[in-house]
Short mmCIF file of C-alpha atoms and ligand atoms in Angstrom, two decimals:
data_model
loop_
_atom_site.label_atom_id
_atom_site.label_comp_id
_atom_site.label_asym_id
_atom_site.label_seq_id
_atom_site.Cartn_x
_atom_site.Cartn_y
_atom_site.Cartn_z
CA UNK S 6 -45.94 -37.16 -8.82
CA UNK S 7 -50.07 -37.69 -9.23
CA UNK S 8 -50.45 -41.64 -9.10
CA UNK S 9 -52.89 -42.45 -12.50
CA UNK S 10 -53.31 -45.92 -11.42
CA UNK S 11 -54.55 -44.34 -7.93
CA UNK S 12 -57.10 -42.21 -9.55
CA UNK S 13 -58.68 -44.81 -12.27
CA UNK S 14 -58.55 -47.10 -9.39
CA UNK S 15 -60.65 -44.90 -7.30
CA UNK S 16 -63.05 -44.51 -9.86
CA UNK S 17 -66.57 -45.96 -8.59
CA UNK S 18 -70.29 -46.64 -11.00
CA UNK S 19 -71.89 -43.58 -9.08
CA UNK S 20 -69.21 -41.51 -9.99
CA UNK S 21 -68.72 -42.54 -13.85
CA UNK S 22 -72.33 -42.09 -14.01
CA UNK S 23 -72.32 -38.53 -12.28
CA UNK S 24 -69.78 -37.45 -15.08
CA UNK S 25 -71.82 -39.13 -17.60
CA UNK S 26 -74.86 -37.05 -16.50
CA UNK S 27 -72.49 -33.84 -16.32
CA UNK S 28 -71.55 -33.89 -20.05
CA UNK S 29 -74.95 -34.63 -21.19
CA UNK S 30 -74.24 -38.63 -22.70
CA UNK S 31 -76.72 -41.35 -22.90
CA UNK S 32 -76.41 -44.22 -21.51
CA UNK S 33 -76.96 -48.18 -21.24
CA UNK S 34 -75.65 -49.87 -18.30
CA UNK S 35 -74.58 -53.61 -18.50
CA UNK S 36 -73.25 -56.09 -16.23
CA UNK S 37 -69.62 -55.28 -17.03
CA UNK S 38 -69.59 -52.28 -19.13
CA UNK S 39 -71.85 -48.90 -20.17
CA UNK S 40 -72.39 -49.01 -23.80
CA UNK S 41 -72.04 -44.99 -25.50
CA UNK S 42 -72.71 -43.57 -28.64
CA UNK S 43 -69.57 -42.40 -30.09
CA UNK S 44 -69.29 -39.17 -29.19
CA UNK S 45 -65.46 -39.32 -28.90
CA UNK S 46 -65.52 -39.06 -32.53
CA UNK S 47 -69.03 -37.88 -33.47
CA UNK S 48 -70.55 -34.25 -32.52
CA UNK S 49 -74.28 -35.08 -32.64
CA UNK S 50 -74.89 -38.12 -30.24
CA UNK S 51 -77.97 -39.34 -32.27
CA UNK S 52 -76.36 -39.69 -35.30
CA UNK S 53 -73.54 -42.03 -33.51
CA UNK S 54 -73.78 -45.85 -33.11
CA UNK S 55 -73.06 -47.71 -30.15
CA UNK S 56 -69.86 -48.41 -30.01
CA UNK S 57 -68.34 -46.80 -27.45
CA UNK S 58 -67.56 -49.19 -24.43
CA UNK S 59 -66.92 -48.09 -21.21
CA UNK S 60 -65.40 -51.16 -18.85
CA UNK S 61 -65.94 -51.72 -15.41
CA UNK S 62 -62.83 -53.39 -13.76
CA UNK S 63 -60.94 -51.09 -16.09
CA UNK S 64 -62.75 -47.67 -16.36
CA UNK S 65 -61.20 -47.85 -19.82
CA UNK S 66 -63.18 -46.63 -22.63
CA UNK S 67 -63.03 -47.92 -25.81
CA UNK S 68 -64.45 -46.68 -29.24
CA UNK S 69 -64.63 -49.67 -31.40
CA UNK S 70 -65.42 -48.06 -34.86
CA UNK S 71 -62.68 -45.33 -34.69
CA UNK S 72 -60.26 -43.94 -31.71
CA UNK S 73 -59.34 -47.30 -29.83
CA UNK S 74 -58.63 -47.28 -26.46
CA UNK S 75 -58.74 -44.47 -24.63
CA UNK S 76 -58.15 -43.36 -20.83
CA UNK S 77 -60.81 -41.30 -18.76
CA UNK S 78 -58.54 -38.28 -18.96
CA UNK S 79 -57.81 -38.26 -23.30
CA UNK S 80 -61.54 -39.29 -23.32
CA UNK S 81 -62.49 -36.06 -21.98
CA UNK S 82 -59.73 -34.12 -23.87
CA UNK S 83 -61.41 -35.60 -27.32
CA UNK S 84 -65.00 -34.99 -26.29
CA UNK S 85 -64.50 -31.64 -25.61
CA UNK S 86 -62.05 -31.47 -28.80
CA UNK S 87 -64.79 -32.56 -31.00
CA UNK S 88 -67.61 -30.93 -29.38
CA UNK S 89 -65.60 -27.89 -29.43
CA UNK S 90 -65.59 -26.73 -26.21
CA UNK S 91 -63.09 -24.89 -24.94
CA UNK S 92 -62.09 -26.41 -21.62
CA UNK S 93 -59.18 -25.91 -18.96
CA UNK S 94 -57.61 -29.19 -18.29
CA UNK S 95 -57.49 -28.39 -14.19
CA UNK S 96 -61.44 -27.58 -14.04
CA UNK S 97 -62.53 -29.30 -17.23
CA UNK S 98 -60.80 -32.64 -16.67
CA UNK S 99 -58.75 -33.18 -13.91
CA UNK S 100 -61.51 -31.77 -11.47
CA UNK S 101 -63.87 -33.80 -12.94
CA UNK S 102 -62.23 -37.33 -12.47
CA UNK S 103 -60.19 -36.52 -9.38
CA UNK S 104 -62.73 -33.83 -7.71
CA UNK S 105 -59.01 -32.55 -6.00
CA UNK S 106 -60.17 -30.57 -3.31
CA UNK S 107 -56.52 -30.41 -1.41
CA UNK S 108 -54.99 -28.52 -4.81
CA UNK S 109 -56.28 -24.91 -5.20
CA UNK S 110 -55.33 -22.25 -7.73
CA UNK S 111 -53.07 -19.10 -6.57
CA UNK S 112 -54.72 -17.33 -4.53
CA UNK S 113 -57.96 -15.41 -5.27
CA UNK S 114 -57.52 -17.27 -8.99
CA UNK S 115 -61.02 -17.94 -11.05
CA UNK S 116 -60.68 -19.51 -14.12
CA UNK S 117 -63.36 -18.86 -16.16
CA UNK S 118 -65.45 -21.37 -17.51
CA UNK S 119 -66.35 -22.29 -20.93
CA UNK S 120 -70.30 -21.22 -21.20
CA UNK S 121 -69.43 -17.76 -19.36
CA UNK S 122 -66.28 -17.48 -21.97
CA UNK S 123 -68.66 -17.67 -24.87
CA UNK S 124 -70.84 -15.07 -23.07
CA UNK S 125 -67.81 -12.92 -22.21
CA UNK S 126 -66.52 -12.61 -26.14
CA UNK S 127 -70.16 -11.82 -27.15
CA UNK S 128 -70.00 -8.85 -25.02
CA UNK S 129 -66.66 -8.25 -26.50
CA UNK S 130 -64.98 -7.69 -23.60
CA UNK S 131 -61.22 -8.57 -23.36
CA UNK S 132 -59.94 -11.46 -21.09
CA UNK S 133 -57.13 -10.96 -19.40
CA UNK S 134 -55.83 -14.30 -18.02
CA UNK S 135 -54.59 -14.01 -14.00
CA UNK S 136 -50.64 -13.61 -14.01
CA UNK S 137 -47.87 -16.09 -12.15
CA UNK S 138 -45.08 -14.96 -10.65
CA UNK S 139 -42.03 -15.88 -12.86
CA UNK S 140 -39.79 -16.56 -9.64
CA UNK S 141 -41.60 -20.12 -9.53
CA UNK S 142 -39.82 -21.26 -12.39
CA UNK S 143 -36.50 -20.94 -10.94
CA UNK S 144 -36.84 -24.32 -9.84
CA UNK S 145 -36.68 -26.01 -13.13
CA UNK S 146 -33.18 -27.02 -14.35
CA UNK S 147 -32.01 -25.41 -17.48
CA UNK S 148 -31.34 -28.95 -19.68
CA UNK S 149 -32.22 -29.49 -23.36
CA UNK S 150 -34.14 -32.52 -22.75
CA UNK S 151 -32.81 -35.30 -25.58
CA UNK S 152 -36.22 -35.80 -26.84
CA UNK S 153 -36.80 -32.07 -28.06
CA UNK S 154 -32.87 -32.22 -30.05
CA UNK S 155 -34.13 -35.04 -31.68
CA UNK S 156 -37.20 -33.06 -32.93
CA UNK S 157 -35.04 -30.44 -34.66
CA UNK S 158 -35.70 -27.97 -31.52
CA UNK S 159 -32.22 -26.16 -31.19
CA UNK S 160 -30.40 -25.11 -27.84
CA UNK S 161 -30.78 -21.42 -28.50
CA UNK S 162 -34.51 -22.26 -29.21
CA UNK S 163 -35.41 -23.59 -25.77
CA UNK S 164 -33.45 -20.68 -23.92
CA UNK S 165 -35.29 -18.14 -25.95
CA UNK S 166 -38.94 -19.64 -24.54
CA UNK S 167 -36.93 -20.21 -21.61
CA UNK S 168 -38.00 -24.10 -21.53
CA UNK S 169 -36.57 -25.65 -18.64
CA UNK S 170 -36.96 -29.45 -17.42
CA UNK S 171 -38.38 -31.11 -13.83
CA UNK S 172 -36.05 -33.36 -12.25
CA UNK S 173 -38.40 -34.68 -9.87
CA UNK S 174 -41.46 -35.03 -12.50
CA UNK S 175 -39.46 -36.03 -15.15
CA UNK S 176 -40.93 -33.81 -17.85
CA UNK S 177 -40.02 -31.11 -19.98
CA UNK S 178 -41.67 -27.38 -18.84
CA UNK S 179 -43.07 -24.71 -21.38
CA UNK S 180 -43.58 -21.41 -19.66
CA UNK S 181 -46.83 -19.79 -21.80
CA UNK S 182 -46.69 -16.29 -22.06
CA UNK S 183 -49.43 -13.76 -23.11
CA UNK S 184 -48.89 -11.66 -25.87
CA UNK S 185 -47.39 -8.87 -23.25
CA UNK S 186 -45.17 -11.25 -22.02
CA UNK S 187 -47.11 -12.07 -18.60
CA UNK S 188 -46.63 -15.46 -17.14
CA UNK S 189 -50.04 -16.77 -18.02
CA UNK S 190 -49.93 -21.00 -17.34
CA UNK S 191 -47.38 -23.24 -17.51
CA UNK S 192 -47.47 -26.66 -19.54
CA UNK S 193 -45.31 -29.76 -19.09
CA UNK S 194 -44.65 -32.78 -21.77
CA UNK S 195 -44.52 -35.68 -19.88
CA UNK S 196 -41.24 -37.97 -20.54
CA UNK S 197 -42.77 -40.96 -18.50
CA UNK S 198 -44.37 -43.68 -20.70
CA UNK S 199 -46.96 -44.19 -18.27
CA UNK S 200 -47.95 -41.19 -17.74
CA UNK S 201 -48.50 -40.20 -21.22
CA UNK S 202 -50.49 -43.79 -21.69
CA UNK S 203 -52.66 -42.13 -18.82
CA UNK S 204 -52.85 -38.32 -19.32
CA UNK S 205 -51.93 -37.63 -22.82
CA UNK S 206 -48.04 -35.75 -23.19
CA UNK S 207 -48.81 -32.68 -22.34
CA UNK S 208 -50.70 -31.09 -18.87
CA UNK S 209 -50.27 -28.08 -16.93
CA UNK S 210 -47.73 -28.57 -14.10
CA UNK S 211 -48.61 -29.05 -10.50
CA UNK S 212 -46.42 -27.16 -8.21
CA UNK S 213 -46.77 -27.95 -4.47
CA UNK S 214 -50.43 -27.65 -4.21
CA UNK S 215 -50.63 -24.79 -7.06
CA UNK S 216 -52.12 -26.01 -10.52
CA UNK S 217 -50.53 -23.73 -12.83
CA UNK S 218 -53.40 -23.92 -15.39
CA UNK S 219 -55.08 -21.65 -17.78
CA UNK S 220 -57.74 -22.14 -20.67
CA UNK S 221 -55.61 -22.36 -23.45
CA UNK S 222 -58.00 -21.71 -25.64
CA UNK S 223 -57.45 -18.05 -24.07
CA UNK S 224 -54.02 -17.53 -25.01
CA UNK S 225 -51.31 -18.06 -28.45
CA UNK S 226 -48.16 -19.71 -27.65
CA UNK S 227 -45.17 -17.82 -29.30
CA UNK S 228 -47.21 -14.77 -30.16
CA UNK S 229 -45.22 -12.55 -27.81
CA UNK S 230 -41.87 -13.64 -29.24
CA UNK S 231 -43.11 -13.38 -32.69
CA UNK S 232 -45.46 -10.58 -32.92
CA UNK S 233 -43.14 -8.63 -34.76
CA UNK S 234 -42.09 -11.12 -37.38
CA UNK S 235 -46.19 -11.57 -38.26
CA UNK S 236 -46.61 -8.41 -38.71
CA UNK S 237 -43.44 -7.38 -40.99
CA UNK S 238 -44.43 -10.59 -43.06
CA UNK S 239 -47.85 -9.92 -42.80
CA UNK S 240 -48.44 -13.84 -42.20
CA UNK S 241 -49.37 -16.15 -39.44
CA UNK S 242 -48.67 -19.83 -39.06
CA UNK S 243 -51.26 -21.44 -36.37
CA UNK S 244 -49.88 -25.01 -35.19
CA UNK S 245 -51.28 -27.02 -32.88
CA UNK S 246 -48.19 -28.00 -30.43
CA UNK S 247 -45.58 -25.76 -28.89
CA UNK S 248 -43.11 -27.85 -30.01
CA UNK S 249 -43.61 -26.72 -33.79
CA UNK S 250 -42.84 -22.93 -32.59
CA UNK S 251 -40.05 -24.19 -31.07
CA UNK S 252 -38.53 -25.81 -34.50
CA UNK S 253 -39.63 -22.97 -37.04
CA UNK S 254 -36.42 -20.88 -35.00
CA UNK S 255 -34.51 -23.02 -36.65
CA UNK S 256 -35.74 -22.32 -39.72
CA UNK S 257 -33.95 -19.20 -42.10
CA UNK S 258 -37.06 -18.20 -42.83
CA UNK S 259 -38.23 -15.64 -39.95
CA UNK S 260 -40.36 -17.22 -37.22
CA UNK S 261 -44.23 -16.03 -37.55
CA UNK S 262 -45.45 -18.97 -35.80
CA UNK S 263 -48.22 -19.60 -33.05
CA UNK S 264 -49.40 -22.49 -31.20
CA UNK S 265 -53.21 -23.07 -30.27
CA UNK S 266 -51.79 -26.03 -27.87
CA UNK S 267 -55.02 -28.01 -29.36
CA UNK S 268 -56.76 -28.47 -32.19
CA UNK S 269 -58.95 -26.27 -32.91
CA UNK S 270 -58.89 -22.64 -33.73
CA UNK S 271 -61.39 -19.97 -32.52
CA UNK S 272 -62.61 -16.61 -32.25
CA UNK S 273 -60.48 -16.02 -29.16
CA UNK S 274 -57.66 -16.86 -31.23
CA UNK S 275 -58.53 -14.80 -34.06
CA UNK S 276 -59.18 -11.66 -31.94
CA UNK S 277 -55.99 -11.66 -30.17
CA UNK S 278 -53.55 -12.68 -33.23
CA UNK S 279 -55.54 -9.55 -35.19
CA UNK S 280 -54.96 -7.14 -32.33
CA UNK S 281 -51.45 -7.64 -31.46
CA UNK S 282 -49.97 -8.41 -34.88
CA UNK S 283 -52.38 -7.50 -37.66
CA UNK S 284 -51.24 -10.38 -40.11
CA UNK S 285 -52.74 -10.27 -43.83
CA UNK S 286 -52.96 -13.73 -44.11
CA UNK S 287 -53.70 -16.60 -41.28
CA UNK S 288 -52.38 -20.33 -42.48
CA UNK S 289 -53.03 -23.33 -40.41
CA UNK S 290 -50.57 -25.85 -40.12
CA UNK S 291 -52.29 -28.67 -38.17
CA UNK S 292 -51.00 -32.32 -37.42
CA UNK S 293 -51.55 -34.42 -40.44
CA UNK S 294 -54.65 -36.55 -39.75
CA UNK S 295 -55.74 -38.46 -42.97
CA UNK S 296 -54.90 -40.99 -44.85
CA UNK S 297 -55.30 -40.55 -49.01
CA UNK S 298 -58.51 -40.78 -50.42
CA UNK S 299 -60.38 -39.52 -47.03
CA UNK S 300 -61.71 -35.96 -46.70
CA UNK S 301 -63.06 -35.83 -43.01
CA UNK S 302 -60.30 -33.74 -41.97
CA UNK S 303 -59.75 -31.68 -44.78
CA UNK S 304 -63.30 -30.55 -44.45
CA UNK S 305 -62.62 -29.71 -41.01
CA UNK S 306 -59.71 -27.28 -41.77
CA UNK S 307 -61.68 -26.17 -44.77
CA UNK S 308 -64.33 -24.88 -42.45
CA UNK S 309 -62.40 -23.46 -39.67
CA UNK S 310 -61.19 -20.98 -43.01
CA UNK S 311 -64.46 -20.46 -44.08
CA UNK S 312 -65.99 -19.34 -40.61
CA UNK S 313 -63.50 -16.81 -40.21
CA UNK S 314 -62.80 -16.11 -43.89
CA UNK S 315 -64.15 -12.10 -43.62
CA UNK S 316 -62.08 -11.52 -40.66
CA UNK S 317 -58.59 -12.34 -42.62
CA UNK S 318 -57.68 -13.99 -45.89
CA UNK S 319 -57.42 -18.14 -44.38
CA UNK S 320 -55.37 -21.03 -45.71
CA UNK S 321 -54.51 -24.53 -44.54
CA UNK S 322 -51.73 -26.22 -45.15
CA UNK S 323 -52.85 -30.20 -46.77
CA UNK S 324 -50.08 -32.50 -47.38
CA UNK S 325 -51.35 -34.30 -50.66
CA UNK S 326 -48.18 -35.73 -51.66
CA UNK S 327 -47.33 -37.73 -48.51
CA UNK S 328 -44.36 -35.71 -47.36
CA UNK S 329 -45.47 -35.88 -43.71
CA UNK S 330 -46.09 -39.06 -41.90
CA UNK S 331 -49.53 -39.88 -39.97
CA UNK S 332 -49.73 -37.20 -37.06
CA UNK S 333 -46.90 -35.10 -38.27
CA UNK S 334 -46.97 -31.52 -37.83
CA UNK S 335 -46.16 -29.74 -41.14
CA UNK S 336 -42.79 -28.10 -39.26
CA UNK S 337 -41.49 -31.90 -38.40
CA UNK S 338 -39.64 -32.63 -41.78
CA UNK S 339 -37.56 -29.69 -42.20
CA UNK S 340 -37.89 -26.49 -43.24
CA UNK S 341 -37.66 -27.41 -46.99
CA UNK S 342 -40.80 -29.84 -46.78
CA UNK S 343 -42.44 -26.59 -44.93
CA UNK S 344 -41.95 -24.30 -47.78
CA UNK S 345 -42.87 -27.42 -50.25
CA UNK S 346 -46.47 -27.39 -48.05
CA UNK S 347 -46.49 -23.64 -47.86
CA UNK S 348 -46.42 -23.16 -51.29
CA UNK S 349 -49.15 -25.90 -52.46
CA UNK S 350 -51.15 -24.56 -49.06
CA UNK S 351 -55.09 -24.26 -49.48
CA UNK S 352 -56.55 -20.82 -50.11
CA UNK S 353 -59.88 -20.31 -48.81
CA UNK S 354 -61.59 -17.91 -50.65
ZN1 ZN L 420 -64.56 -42.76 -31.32
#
């Protein structure tokens, strides 16, 4: 188990300000805090006010015109979110805070980083992720984990995606797959109210003194089960958790779902799902994130569609009539409230 309180604990001034300096954010140093712009929430740090406190006996941040309180570790998961940079969590976060130099990667393993990524898709060159060895998940229980039955996710569901659960972590591990079927990361949701307080619910699993990491912004979760299905219905659904590919096999309807395991969708994305399943039509079905009357979020959506719009015909899914709660993803009510949001989905044209 990785003690949270341990790391924030051994957090010190020089080394919040190294990361600060690292990421490119302004600064203002007080007695017992640094004041930020917002950049959790805003992209362009001059157009952000001040409101984003980061406290000293804590090393808790805290955005006081939008996100609340956040750890170091979501922190960095939303800046990069909202800045849209695609990061690993190992390199991108973890390393950052922790600086682990007794973990390593397999053997002869280089992630790539973000800025080369860019530079390798310009160049059009396919990534191939690095590949685990299955055998390491043998020891993982097989136990459908009480949470996940509760979410609609079936027995026969989690043996398909071969989910299994860590006894001595206490958290619920999704083997992710690359569209051939190669063992290409593996994720965990955390079950431990602390340690999704601290880290967010879901990280890549540590394994002895292996990080089984990859930049998921590499990689579709589901796409090798359901390659097929997208391309004999000629349609895609792109969610944003695992756990939404996981319910739509309940669902009669056949299963033609993804998961970015994020929330964003990019060109990475885009290239892959058109390669290996050719679907006609790509619909996002992101986590509701807006309350009536707001648009921020619908503008977002609108304009992932439009950026890709001569690639593939785009849609989003919206839920205007309130059928999902706050944070919902649109597979969480059922598959009838799915088809309801289906049908009145957003055609970007
Ligand atoms: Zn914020």
């Amino acid at each position: 188990m990785i003690d949270y309180k341990e790391i924030i604990a051994g957090l010190t001034r020089e080394h919040i300000i190294e990361i600060f300096d690292k990421l490119d954010i302004p600064f203002v140093e007080k007695t017992t805090h640094f004041v930020l712009p917002t950049i959790c929430h805003n992209k362009n740090a001059d157009e952000a006010s001040q409101k984003l406190y980061v406290y000293k006996d804590t090393w808790l941040f805290v955005c006081y015109t939008e996100c609340g309180t956040m750890s170091i570790f979501n922190f960095l998961k939303k800046f990069y979110q909202v800045h849209e940079i695609d990061y690993d969590w190992y390199t991108d976060i973890y390393q950052v805070i922790v600086g682990d130099k007794e973990a390593r990667q397999v053997e002869g393993m280089q992630f790539p980083r973000y800025k080369s990524l860019k530079e390798r898709f310009n160049k059009k060159e396919k990534v191939v992720l690095p590949e685990f060895s299955s055998s390491v998940l043998d020891s993982f229980v097989h136990i459908y984990p009480s949470e996940w039955l509760k979410d609609n996710i079936s027995p026969q569901a989690m043996d398909k995606y071969n989910i299994r659960y860590s006894i001595s972590q206490n958290k619920i591990v999704i083997p992710h797959l690359d569209e051939s079927g190669r063992l290409v990361g593996i994720r965990a949701r955390a079950l431990n109210p602390i340690e999704i307080e601290q880290f967010g619910k879901y990280a890549p699993i540590k394994i002895e003194k292996t990080w089984y990491s990859h930049p998921l912004s590499l990689n579709l979760y589901g796409l090798f089960y359901n390659k097929e299905n997208i391309r004999k219905n000629g349609i895609c659904y792109v969610f944003e958790a695992e756990k939404s590919v996981l319910q739509m096999e309940s669902f009669k309807m056949d299963n033609c779902a993804v998961a970015v395991c994020g929330s964003n969708f990019n060109k990475f994305a885009l290239k892959i799902l058109l390669t290996t399943a050719r679907p006609k039509e790509i619909v996002l079905c992101f986590d509701k994130e807006e309350l009536p009357r707001e648009s921020k979020y619908f503008d977002k959506l609108y304009a992932i569609c439009e950026k890709y719009k001569n690639y593939c015909n785009f849609s989003f899914i919206y839920d205007r009539r309130g059928l999902l709660s706050l944070k919902d993803s649109p597979s969480d009510k059922g598959e009838e409230v799915f088809q309801i949001l289906l049908n009145e989905r957003v055609k970007v044209k």
